[in-house]
Tab-separated table of C-alpha atoms and ligand atoms in Angstrom:
chain	number	residue	atom	x	y	z
A	1	MET	CA	134.822	79.068	-103.027
A	2	THR	CA	132.069	80.962	-104.819
A	3	ILE	CA	131.703	84.488	-103.550
A	4	ILE	CA	128.107	85.184	-102.563
A	5	THR	CA	127.025	88.690	-101.682
A	6	ARG	CA	123.559	89.863	-100.858
A	7	PHE	CA	121.331	92.860	-101.229
A	8	PRO	CA	118.743	92.811	-98.436
A	9	PRO	CA	116.803	96.092	-98.395
A	10	SER	CA	113.847	96.801	-96.167
A	11	PRO	CA	110.920	98.000	-98.267
A	12	THR	CA	110.509	101.589	-97.133
A	13	GLY	CA	108.737	102.903	-100.230
A	14	PHE	CA	111.709	104.030	-102.285
A	15	MET	CA	115.374	103.181	-102.785
A	16	HIS	CA	117.693	105.568	-100.966
A	17	ILE	CA	120.747	106.599	-102.934
A	18	GLY	CA	122.953	105.037	-100.213
A	19	THR	CA	121.098	101.758	-100.588
A	20	ALA	CA	121.748	101.942	-104.324
A	21	ARG	CA	125.460	102.338	-103.688
A	22	THR	CA	125.399	99.334	-101.347
A	23	ALA	CA	123.666	97.317	-104.063
A	24	LEU	CA	126.238	98.462	-106.613
A	25	PHE	CA	129.189	97.462	-104.415
A	26	ASN	CA	127.707	94.024	-103.748
A	27	TRP	CA	126.981	93.588	-107.440
A	28	LEU	CA	130.485	94.622	-108.495
A	29	TYR	CA	132.161	92.456	-105.890
A	30	ALA	CA	130.207	89.419	-107.053
A	31	LYS	CA	130.920	90.209	-110.720
A	32	ARG	CA	134.584	90.783	-110.040
A	33	HIS	CA	134.927	87.338	-108.491
A	34	GLY	CA	132.591	85.398	-110.749
A	35	GLY	CA	130.222	85.050	-107.814
A	36	LYS	CA	126.578	85.746	-107.195
A	37	MET	CA	124.563	88.549	-105.698
A	38	LEU	CA	121.346	87.465	-104.036
A	39	PHE	CA	118.352	89.729	-103.465
A	40	ARG	CA	116.352	89.413	-100.274
A	41	ILE	CA	113.517	91.609	-99.163
A	42	GLU	CA	113.573	92.194	-95.404
A	43	ASP	CA	109.840	92.329	-95.094
A	44	THR	CA	109.242	91.148	-91.538
A	45	ASP	CA	107.714	94.435	-90.379
A	46	ARG	CA	104.193	93.428	-91.409
A	47	ALA	CA	102.499	96.460	-89.881
A	48	ARG	CA	104.250	98.721	-92.373
A	49	HIS	CA	104.567	96.252	-95.221
A	50	SER	CA	103.381	97.201	-98.695
A	51	GLU	CA	103.780	95.459	-102.019
A	52	GLU	CA	104.251	98.808	-103.765
A	53	ALA	CA	107.376	99.384	-101.699
A	54	VAL	CA	108.758	96.051	-102.885
A	55	VAL	CA	107.944	96.946	-106.475
A	56	ALA	CA	109.701	100.313	-106.025
A	57	LEU	CA	112.897	98.479	-105.005
A	58	ILE	CA	112.705	96.085	-107.927
A	59	ASN	CA	112.048	98.950	-110.346
A	60	SER	CA	115.010	100.904	-109.032
A	61	MET	CA	117.321	97.879	-109.350
A	62	THR	CA	116.035	97.260	-112.873
A	63	TRP	CA	116.506	100.883	-113.855
A	64	LEU	CA	120.033	100.863	-112.393
A	65	GLU	CA	120.665	97.723	-114.492
A	66	LEU	CA	121.869	95.813	-111.440
A	67	ASP	CA	120.867	92.197	-111.912
A	68	TRP	CA	120.730	89.570	-109.198
A	69	ASP	CA	120.966	85.798	-109.134
A	70	GLY	CA	118.035	83.520	-108.469
A	71	GLU	CA	114.618	84.350	-107.139
A	72	ILE	CA	114.017	87.223	-104.749
A	73	VAL	CA	113.812	85.825	-101.215
A	74	SER	CA	111.159	87.051	-98.794
A	75	GLN	CA	112.531	87.113	-95.257
A	76	PHE	CA	109.011	86.918	-93.842
A	77	GLU	CA	108.422	83.637	-95.618
A	78	GLN	CA	111.408	82.066	-93.843
A	79	ARG	CA	110.044	82.887	-90.368
A	80	GLU	CA	109.375	79.276	-89.358
A	81	ARG	CA	112.943	78.358	-90.160
A	82	HIS	CA	114.170	81.319	-88.088
A	83	ALA	CA	112.007	80.214	-85.156
A	84	ASP	CA	113.392	76.671	-85.471
A	85	VAL	CA	116.920	78.009	-85.058
A	86	ALA	CA	115.901	79.825	-81.867
A	87	ARG	CA	114.413	76.603	-80.525
A	88	GLU	CA	117.514	74.672	-81.519
A	89	LEU	CA	119.705	77.097	-79.575
A	90	LEU	CA	117.342	76.705	-76.640
A	91	ALA	CA	117.606	72.917	-76.823
A	92	GLN	CA	121.412	73.186	-76.897
A	93	GLY	CA	121.427	75.391	-73.810
A	94	LYS	CA	122.786	78.346	-75.809
A	95	ALA	CA	119.611	80.308	-75.366
A	96	TYR	CA	116.985	80.455	-72.645
A	97	GLU	CA	113.399	81.347	-71.937
A	98	CYS	CA	112.750	84.624	-70.224
A	99	TYR	CA	109.424	85.311	-68.493
A	100	CYS	CA	109.893	88.953	-67.604
A	101	THR	CA	106.806	91.130	-67.744
A	102	PRO	CA	106.887	94.499	-69.503
A	103	GLU	CA	106.801	96.163	-66.074
A	104	GLU	CA	109.850	94.249	-64.883
A	105	LEU	CA	111.715	95.169	-68.051
A	106	GLU	CA	110.790	98.810	-67.647
A	107	ALA	CA	112.094	98.762	-64.075
A	108	MET	CA	115.384	97.206	-65.280
A	109	ARG	CA	115.651	99.863	-67.981
A	110	GLU	CA	115.155	102.631	-65.409
A	111	LYS	CA	117.762	101.158	-63.112
A	112	ALA	CA	120.335	100.723	-65.894
A	113	ARG	CA	119.718	104.260	-67.063
A	114	ALA	CA	120.235	105.611	-63.557
A	115	GLU	CA	123.452	103.621	-63.224
A	116	GLY	CA	124.664	104.542	-66.702
A	117	LEU	CA	125.024	100.919	-67.815
A	118	PRO	CA	125.370	100.062	-71.527
A	119	THR	CA	122.751	97.292	-71.372
A	120	PHE	CA	119.720	96.873	-69.216
A	121	TYR	CA	118.535	93.267	-69.093
A	122	ASP	CA	119.859	91.788	-65.870
A	123	ARG	CA	119.805	88.176	-67.146
A	124	ARG	CA	117.535	87.068	-64.326
A	125	TRP	CA	116.236	84.073	-66.318
A	126	ARG	CA	119.625	82.958	-67.602
A	127	GLU	CA	120.203	80.674	-64.612
A	128	PRO	CA	116.723	80.727	-63.126
A	129	THR	CA	116.170	80.070	-59.477
A	130	GLN	CA	112.446	80.727	-59.689
A	131	THR	CA	109.783	78.606	-61.422
A	132	PRO	CA	108.217	80.049	-64.564
A	133	PRO	CA	105.032	81.964	-63.786
A	134	ALA	CA	101.816	80.476	-65.156
A	135	GLY	CA	100.044	82.181	-68.023
A	136	ILE	CA	103.066	84.047	-69.394
A	137	LYS	CA	104.561	83.063	-72.719
A	138	PRO	CA	108.334	83.422	-72.608
A	139	VAL	CA	110.645	85.027	-75.122
A	140	ILE	CA	113.831	83.226	-76.110
A	141	ARG	CA	117.064	85.096	-75.406
A	142	ILE	CA	120.584	84.274	-76.545
A	143	LYS	CA	123.269	83.592	-73.958
A	144	ALA	CA	125.759	86.268	-74.910
A	145	PRO	CA	129.334	85.853	-73.681
A	146	LEU	CA	129.719	87.435	-70.258
A	147	GLU	CA	133.413	88.226	-70.318
A	148	GLY	CA	136.166	89.071	-72.718
A	149	GLU	CA	135.992	90.925	-75.972
A	150	SER	CA	134.615	90.386	-79.460
A	151	THR	CA	136.347	91.513	-82.628
A	152	ILE	CA	134.950	92.042	-86.096
A	153	HIS	CA	137.646	91.955	-88.774
A	154	ASP	CA	136.050	94.495	-91.020
A	155	ARG	CA	137.521	94.945	-94.491
A	156	VAL	CA	136.741	98.653	-94.483
A	157	GLN	CA	136.878	99.675	-90.831
A	158	GLY	CA	139.745	97.368	-89.838
A	159	ASP	CA	139.542	95.336	-86.624
A	160	VAL	CA	136.801	96.654	-84.394
A	161	THR	CA	136.658	95.321	-80.846
A	162	VAL	CA	134.033	95.700	-78.150
A	163	ALA	CA	133.916	94.456	-74.579
A	164	ASN	CA	131.338	91.702	-74.290
A	165	ALA	CA	129.869	93.512	-71.307
A	166	GLN	CA	128.430	95.903	-73.908
A	167	LEU	CA	126.366	93.123	-75.475
A	168	ASP	CA	123.176	91.935	-73.854
A	169	ASP	CA	121.220	88.707	-73.934
A	170	PHE	CA	119.026	89.994	-76.733
A	171	ILE	CA	115.785	88.382	-77.848
A	172	LEU	CA	115.763	85.807	-80.654
A	173	LEU	CA	112.116	84.801	-80.565
A	174	ARG	CA	109.299	86.982	-79.278
A	175	SER	CA	106.612	85.578	-77.019
A	176	ASP	CA	104.224	85.419	-79.981
A	177	GLY	CA	106.681	83.085	-81.722
A	178	THR	CA	107.947	85.613	-84.268
A	179	PRO	CA	111.701	85.846	-84.831
A	180	THR	CA	113.549	89.113	-84.281
A	181	TYR	CA	115.308	90.908	-87.080
A	182	MET	CA	118.716	90.056	-85.594
A	183	LEU	CA	117.982	86.334	-85.805
A	184	SER	CA	116.331	86.426	-89.230
A	185	VAL	CA	119.284	88.169	-90.888
A	186	VAL	CA	121.782	85.658	-89.542
A	187	VAL	CA	119.737	82.597	-90.483
A	188	ASP	CA	118.949	83.911	-93.958
A	189	ASP	CA	122.570	84.853	-94.635
A	190	HIS	CA	123.643	81.368	-93.545
A	191	ASP	CA	120.953	79.539	-95.502
A	192	MET	CA	121.636	81.582	-98.616
A	193	GLY	CA	125.347	80.770	-98.365
A	194	VAL	CA	126.391	84.412	-98.066
A	195	THR	CA	130.165	84.748	-97.866
A	196	HIS	CA	130.468	88.551	-97.902
A	197	VAL	CA	128.311	91.068	-96.062
A	198	ILE	CA	128.820	94.501	-97.605
A	199	ARG	CA	126.448	97.051	-96.068
A	200	GLY	CA	126.141	100.437	-94.414
A	201	ASP	CA	128.128	101.072	-91.250
A	202	ASP	CA	124.893	101.744	-89.394
A	203	HIS	CA	124.858	97.927	-89.156
A	204	LEU	CA	128.312	97.545	-87.623
A	205	ASN	CA	126.897	97.327	-84.089
A	206	ASN	CA	124.488	94.637	-85.262
A	207	ALA	CA	127.419	92.599	-86.570
A	208	PHE	CA	128.606	91.972	-82.994
A	209	ARG	CA	125.194	90.638	-81.998
A	210	GLN	CA	124.847	88.655	-85.186
A	211	LYS	CA	128.221	87.053	-84.606
A	212	ILE	CA	127.033	85.738	-81.230
A	213	ILE	CA	124.280	83.786	-83.009
A	214	ILE	CA	126.665	82.629	-85.738
A	215	ASP	CA	129.168	81.369	-83.149
A	216	ALA	CA	126.453	79.674	-81.108
A	217	MET	CA	125.284	77.793	-84.204
A	218	GLY	CA	128.866	76.952	-85.159
A	219	TRP	CA	128.420	78.626	-88.559
A	220	SER	CA	131.196	80.435	-90.384
A	221	VAL	CA	131.449	84.173	-89.976
A	222	PRO	CA	131.115	86.020	-93.288
A	223	VAL	CA	133.601	88.613	-94.440
A	224	TYR	CA	132.294	91.989	-93.302
A	225	ALA	CA	132.700	95.320	-95.062
A	226	HIS	CA	130.801	98.194	-93.486
A	227	LEU	CA	130.523	101.242	-95.717
A	228	PRO	CA	130.522	104.804	-94.421
A	229	LEU	CA	127.366	106.814	-94.983
A	230	ILE	CA	126.758	109.153	-97.881
A	231	LEU	CA	126.478	112.747	-96.703
A	232	GLY	CA	124.791	115.648	-98.401
A	233	PRO	CA	126.930	118.569	-99.663
A	234	ASP	CA	126.530	120.215	-96.244
A	235	GLY	CA	127.936	117.234	-94.355
A	236	THR	CA	124.686	115.905	-92.868
A	237	LYS	CA	123.122	112.561	-93.723
A	238	MET	CA	121.890	112.589	-97.325
A	239	SER	CA	118.147	113.155	-97.340
A	240	LYS	CA	115.297	114.724	-99.308
A	241	ARG	CA	116.384	118.126	-98.049
A	242	HIS	CA	119.467	117.909	-100.261
A	243	GLY	CA	117.427	117.769	-103.431
A	244	ALA	CA	116.976	114.100	-104.052
A	245	ALA	CA	117.535	111.041	-101.900
A	246	SER	CA	115.868	108.329	-103.955
A	247	VAL	CA	116.978	106.579	-107.119
A	248	GLU	CA	113.654	107.345	-108.798
A	249	GLU	CA	114.229	111.068	-108.371
A	250	TYR	CA	117.568	110.845	-110.177
A	251	ARG	CA	115.893	108.941	-112.986
A	252	ASP	CA	113.190	111.626	-113.189
A	253	MET	CA	115.765	114.424	-113.233
A	254	GLY	CA	117.244	112.827	-116.333
A	255	TYR	CA	120.383	111.047	-115.229
A	256	LEU	CA	121.497	107.928	-117.062
A	257	PRO	CA	121.787	104.727	-115.050
A	258	GLU	CA	125.403	104.161	-116.128
A	259	ALA	CA	126.273	107.698	-114.994
A	260	LEU	CA	124.676	107.176	-111.607
A	261	ARG	CA	126.513	103.861	-111.259
A	262	ASN	CA	129.838	105.483	-112.136
A	263	TYR	CA	129.185	108.398	-109.792
A	264	LEU	CA	128.113	106.177	-106.886
A	265	LEU	CA	131.106	103.922	-107.449
A	266	ARG	CA	133.477	106.857	-107.085
A	267	LEU	CA	131.543	108.077	-104.090
A	268	GLY	CA	133.301	105.936	-101.558
A	269	TRP	CA	135.712	103.895	-103.682
A	270	SER	CA	138.721	104.940	-105.695
A	271	HIS	CA	141.018	103.687	-108.405
A	272	GLY	CA	143.805	106.235	-108.459
A	273	ASP	CA	142.447	109.486	-109.853
A	274	ASP	CA	140.112	107.826	-112.347
A	275	GLU	CA	136.732	109.532	-112.501
A	276	ILE	CA	135.199	107.885	-115.544
A	277	ILE	CA	135.129	104.158	-114.978
A	278	SER	CA	133.227	101.851	-117.295
A	279	ASP	CA	131.303	98.842	-116.020
A	280	ALA	CA	133.931	96.549	-117.529
A	281	GLN	CA	136.742	98.380	-115.708
A	282	ALA	CA	134.748	98.487	-112.486
A	283	MET	CA	134.171	94.740	-112.663
A	284	GLU	CA	137.872	94.226	-113.150
A	285	TRP	CA	139.068	96.644	-110.483
A	286	PHE	CA	136.499	96.792	-107.689
A	287	ASP	CA	137.849	95.698	-104.327
A	288	LEU	CA	137.110	96.271	-100.664
A	289	GLU	CA	140.596	97.657	-99.928
A	290	HIS	CA	139.983	100.936	-101.741
A	291	ILE	CA	136.688	101.776	-100.096
A	292	GLY	CA	137.127	105.039	-98.199
A	293	LYS	CA	136.910	104.948	-94.425
A	294	SER	CA	135.265	108.312	-94.036
A	295	PRO	CA	131.829	109.360	-95.257
A	296	ALA	CA	131.713	110.790	-98.770
A	297	ARG	CA	129.870	114.000	-99.599
A	298	PHE	CA	127.439	114.026	-102.471
A	299	ASP	CA	128.456	116.520	-105.148
A	300	PHE	CA	125.699	117.378	-107.625
A	301	ASP	CA	128.068	119.219	-109.993
A	302	LYS	CA	130.271	116.186	-110.280
A	303	LEU	CA	127.298	113.934	-110.925
A	304	ALA	CA	126.178	116.332	-113.675
A	305	SER	CA	129.597	116.255	-115.319
A	306	VAL	CA	129.760	112.449	-115.175
A	307	ASN	CA	126.275	112.354	-116.669
A	308	ALA	CA	127.274	114.775	-119.437
A	309	HIS	CA	130.120	112.411	-120.302
A	310	TYR	CA	127.822	109.413	-120.655
A	311	MET	CA	125.198	111.404	-122.553
A	312	ALA	CA	127.776	112.464	-125.116
A	313	GLN	CA	128.731	108.812	-125.564
A	314	ALA	CA	125.216	107.423	-125.685
A	315	GLU	CA	123.651	106.274	-128.945
A	316	ASP	CA	121.413	108.859	-130.598
A	317	LYS	CA	118.454	106.510	-130.906
A	318	ARG	CA	118.609	105.548	-127.264
A	319	LEU	CA	118.688	109.203	-126.233
A	320	LEU	CA	115.724	109.913	-128.468
A	321	SER	CA	113.681	107.262	-126.742
A	322	LEU	CA	114.877	108.415	-123.296
A	323	ILE	CA	113.863	112.040	-123.902
A	324	THR	CA	110.441	111.108	-125.262
A	325	PRO	CA	108.781	111.094	-121.803
A	326	PHE	CA	110.477	114.409	-120.915
A	327	LEU	CA	109.183	115.973	-124.136
A	328	ARG	CA	105.711	114.694	-123.368
A	329	GLU	CA	105.629	115.756	-119.738
A	330	HIS	CA	107.619	118.989	-119.774
A	331	HIS	CA	106.791	120.251	-123.269
A	332	LYS	CA	103.474	118.576	-124.126
A	333	VAL	CA	105.031	117.306	-127.323
A	334	GLU	CA	104.189	113.971	-128.952
A	335	LEU	CA	106.766	112.865	-131.481
A	336	CYS	CA	105.977	111.902	-135.067
A	337	ASP	CA	108.237	110.538	-137.821
A	338	ILE	CA	109.265	114.009	-138.954
A	339	SER	CA	110.130	115.350	-135.496
A	340	GLU	CA	111.959	112.143	-134.630
A	341	ALA	CA	114.048	112.436	-137.782
A	342	ARG	CA	114.876	116.055	-136.962
A	343	LEU	CA	115.833	115.229	-133.393
A	344	LEU	CA	118.060	112.411	-134.610
A	345	ALA	CA	119.710	114.723	-137.129
A	346	GLY	CA	120.364	117.265	-134.380
A	347	MET	CA	121.274	114.775	-131.662
A	348	ALA	CA	125.032	114.729	-132.223
A	349	GLU	CA	125.151	118.400	-131.298
A	350	LEU	CA	122.379	118.384	-128.686
A	351	LYS	CA	123.908	115.559	-126.680
A	352	THR	CA	127.229	117.273	-126.208
A	353	ARG	CA	125.529	120.377	-124.817
A	354	ALA	CA	123.185	118.968	-122.182
A	355	LYS	CA	124.031	117.613	-118.744
A	356	THR	CA	120.777	115.741	-118.217
A	357	LEU	CA	118.036	114.216	-120.330
A	358	ALA	CA	115.713	116.925	-119.053
A	359	GLN	CA	118.046	119.603	-120.450
A	360	LEU	CA	118.442	117.673	-123.674
A	361	ALA	CA	114.667	117.631	-124.057
A	362	ASP	CA	114.501	121.361	-123.266
A	363	GLU	CA	117.085	122.185	-125.906
A	364	GLY	CA	115.701	119.845	-128.537
A	365	ALA	CA	111.976	120.465	-128.061
A	366	PHE	CA	111.868	123.147	-130.785
A	367	TYR	CA	112.502	120.472	-133.412
A	368	ALA	CA	109.232	118.857	-132.430
A	369	LYS	CA	107.002	121.809	-131.554
A	370	ALA	CA	104.227	123.071	-133.789
A	371	VAL	CA	103.967	126.696	-134.928
A	372	PRO	CA	103.225	129.162	-133.528
A	373	LEU	CA	105.998	128.532	-131.026
A	374	ASP	CA	105.854	129.858	-127.503
A	375	PHE	CA	108.681	132.329	-127.005
A	376	ASP	CA	110.531	132.772	-123.754
A	377	GLU	CA	111.007	136.332	-122.572
A	378	LYS	CA	114.515	136.787	-123.942
A	379	ALA	CA	113.582	135.276	-127.294
A	380	ALA	CA	110.479	137.459	-127.591
A	381	ALA	CA	112.675	140.545	-127.157
A	382	LEU	CA	114.904	139.411	-130.026
A	383	LEU	CA	112.218	139.098	-132.700
A	384	ASP	CA	113.244	141.976	-134.972
A	385	LYS	CA	110.601	141.707	-137.667
A	386	ASP	CA	112.253	143.955	-140.274
A	387	THR	CA	115.412	141.913	-140.142
A	388	LEU	CA	113.492	138.663	-140.284
A	389	ALA	CA	111.443	139.872	-143.256
A	390	ALA	CA	114.609	140.779	-145.169
A	391	LEU	CA	116.060	137.394	-144.351
A	392	LEU	CA	112.919	135.504	-145.316
A	393	GLU	CA	112.981	137.117	-148.735
A	394	ILE	CA	116.405	135.608	-149.399
A	395	LEU	CA	115.670	132.258	-147.789
A	396	GLU	CA	112.658	131.689	-149.985
A	397	THR	CA	114.887	131.868	-153.030
A	398	LEU	CA	117.529	129.442	-151.755
A	399	GLU	CA	117.822	126.251	-153.713
A	400	ASN	CA	120.195	124.468	-151.405
A	401	PHE	CA	118.970	125.073	-147.894
A	402	THR	CA	122.262	124.267	-146.179
A	403	ALA	CA	123.919	125.679	-143.062
A	404	GLY	CA	126.547	127.336	-145.290
A	405	ALA	CA	123.954	128.967	-147.551
A	406	LEU	CA	121.982	130.161	-144.518
A	407	GLU	CA	125.037	131.736	-143.006
A	408	THR	CA	125.794	133.541	-146.282
A	409	ALA	CA	122.201	134.820	-146.394
A	410	CYS	CA	122.415	136.098	-142.819
A	411	LYS	CA	125.720	137.816	-143.595
A	412	ALA	CA	124.118	139.579	-146.568
A	413	VAL	CA	121.259	140.892	-144.400
A	414	ALA	CA	123.728	141.886	-141.670
A	415	ALA	CA	125.774	143.839	-144.247
A	416	SER	CA	122.785	145.723	-145.573
A	417	LEU	CA	120.928	146.413	-142.290
A	418	HIS	CA	123.357	146.093	-139.365
A	419	GLY	CA	126.788	147.238	-140.458
A	420	GLY	CA	127.926	143.631	-140.876
A	421	LYS	CA	127.028	142.480	-137.350
A	422	LEU	CA	126.021	138.855	-137.902
A	423	GLY	CA	124.568	138.499	-134.398
A	424	LYS	CA	121.905	141.090	-135.226
A	425	VAL	CA	120.505	138.631	-137.764
A	426	ALA	CA	121.435	135.275	-136.305
A	427	MET	CA	119.920	136.033	-132.889
A	428	PRO	CA	116.474	136.969	-134.263
A	429	LEU	CA	116.647	133.906	-136.514
A	430	ARG	CA	117.413	131.707	-133.515
A	431	ALA	CA	114.570	133.224	-131.513
A	432	ALA	CA	112.117	132.821	-134.392
A	433	LEU	CA	113.027	129.209	-135.125
A	434	THR	CA	113.470	127.896	-131.575
A	435	GLY	CA	111.517	130.213	-129.277
A	436	ARG	CA	114.655	130.530	-127.179
A	437	SER	CA	117.735	132.720	-126.966
A	438	VAL	CA	120.112	129.766	-126.668
A	439	SER	CA	120.210	126.771	-128.956
A	440	PRO	CA	122.609	124.602	-130.916
A	441	SER	CA	124.184	126.196	-134.011
A	442	ILE	CA	121.239	127.976	-135.604
A	443	PHE	CA	122.344	127.522	-139.217
A	444	HIS	CA	122.605	123.795	-138.719
A	445	ALA	CA	119.290	123.712	-136.841
A	446	ALA	CA	117.592	125.588	-139.684
A	447	GLU	CA	119.014	123.151	-142.204
A	448	ILE	CA	117.554	120.287	-140.157
A	449	LEU	CA	114.167	121.986	-139.897
A	450	GLY	CA	114.267	122.423	-143.668
A	451	LYS	CA	113.249	125.241	-145.945
A	452	ASP	CA	109.466	124.904	-145.637
A	453	GLU	CA	109.367	124.678	-141.861
A	454	SER	CA	111.959	127.438	-141.336
A	455	CYS	CA	110.204	129.835	-143.708
A	456	LYS	CA	106.859	129.035	-142.106
A	457	ARG	CA	108.229	129.842	-138.630
A	458	LEU	CA	109.638	133.136	-139.900
A	459	SER	CA	106.431	134.156	-141.675
A	460	VAL	CA	104.314	133.434	-138.611
A	461	VAL	CA	106.577	135.688	-136.525
A	462	ILE	CA	106.622	138.451	-139.144
A	463	SER	CA	102.864	138.485	-139.594
A	464	GLY	CA	102.091	137.777	-135.896
B	501	LIG	N1	117.513	95.516	-94.238
B	501	LIG	C1	118.643	96.261	-93.820
B	501	LIG	C2	118.538	97.684	-94.350
B	501	LIG	O1	117.784	97.921	-95.272
B	501	LIG	C3	119.957	95.670	-94.286
B	501	LIG	C4	120.445	94.643	-93.337
B	501	LIG	C5	121.791	94.063	-93.670
B	501	LIG	O2	122.407	94.437	-94.678
B	501	LIG	O3	122.198	93.219	-92.905
B	501	LIG	O4	119.191	98.558	-93.832
């Protein structure tokens, strides 16, 4: 049997981080078993539908490097097929027409509320004694089982059982002929051959209703795995309040897609104590048995450390192209051949220091900035002109402008002006060359900038 999973988001405008984890789990499960993951857009809410929201989902999946099989399916486009299934159930006597008016339904709701009943529809059209009223278009309702219990064998939650009295004769087809969400999901999953439904546990209750339709049609019940929610660090549902809830925001903060995948994988699934898990390992190991039963809390520090790991491993050229938009937007810097070459020369050191691409761009921007630099407050306070002038005099005479030679020059100035304290020379040099008080090794950075550029930066500070 080919394993077929599905990713069926509703287009809300962005991809929630929990939705991304659901996509990842479905993707890994399919990969692990040589199966397929299908992508369906649940776009039946036409009042709120927007194409941009669909594009946002596709962009997030593409950025996360989660690929799917086949064409993207639009649920809305299958609506006639969904309606046909409702009519088929009606013809088989497994569903019925209900002619209740909104007022009647409201009265039933009131009564059920007063009596504390779990459902409200009193099934008055299930075995009708009255003739259908003229001029009212009926809805089609499912005949839910009246007695006994239903059990979902969930691969994460275990067996979950409810009394059938909790389940009502819910609507399959509205009076305007449009299918309900509950029906559409079941028909699409069946038609797409879905074998495994891996989704958020906010859908566990729906599974009981969906199973009624599946049983009525005589279709096979998929394997269910309902995942606990992702919580923010404070234990409430992860939302914008916690910093970032959408995939796009993580991209814009400078996380790498492979780091987010690794982090989201660990957030709710475990393989012993392993924290760093490559895609290849994840595809070999991922299973439903090791998904945690309780909600996981998002931990930004851990995400940053996972990201730092992947940044340090990433290829220098790739990082250069990934920081280019950060340099442009945060530092107003456009790269040229010279600045690119400098950044590449400094990348080995830069990439082991930064936790995000944004930080990497912050730390590397000095390689690409034009003089005069802008100095941050701490750097401005370090610009000791006398020291820098003494240093410049030596630097201008250097034939081999290497990190070693620069260090020797700084030591000489420190010996003559600062009682041998190297920091008293190196710190002003760092401030003058980078505009900042922290940077990668300043002797190495100066070597990369080269003699002309370094001396120019020093002269501008001295004469400024
Ligand atoms: N469209 C639903 C959602 O975005 C998913 C439904 C399902 O997985 O069955 O929450």
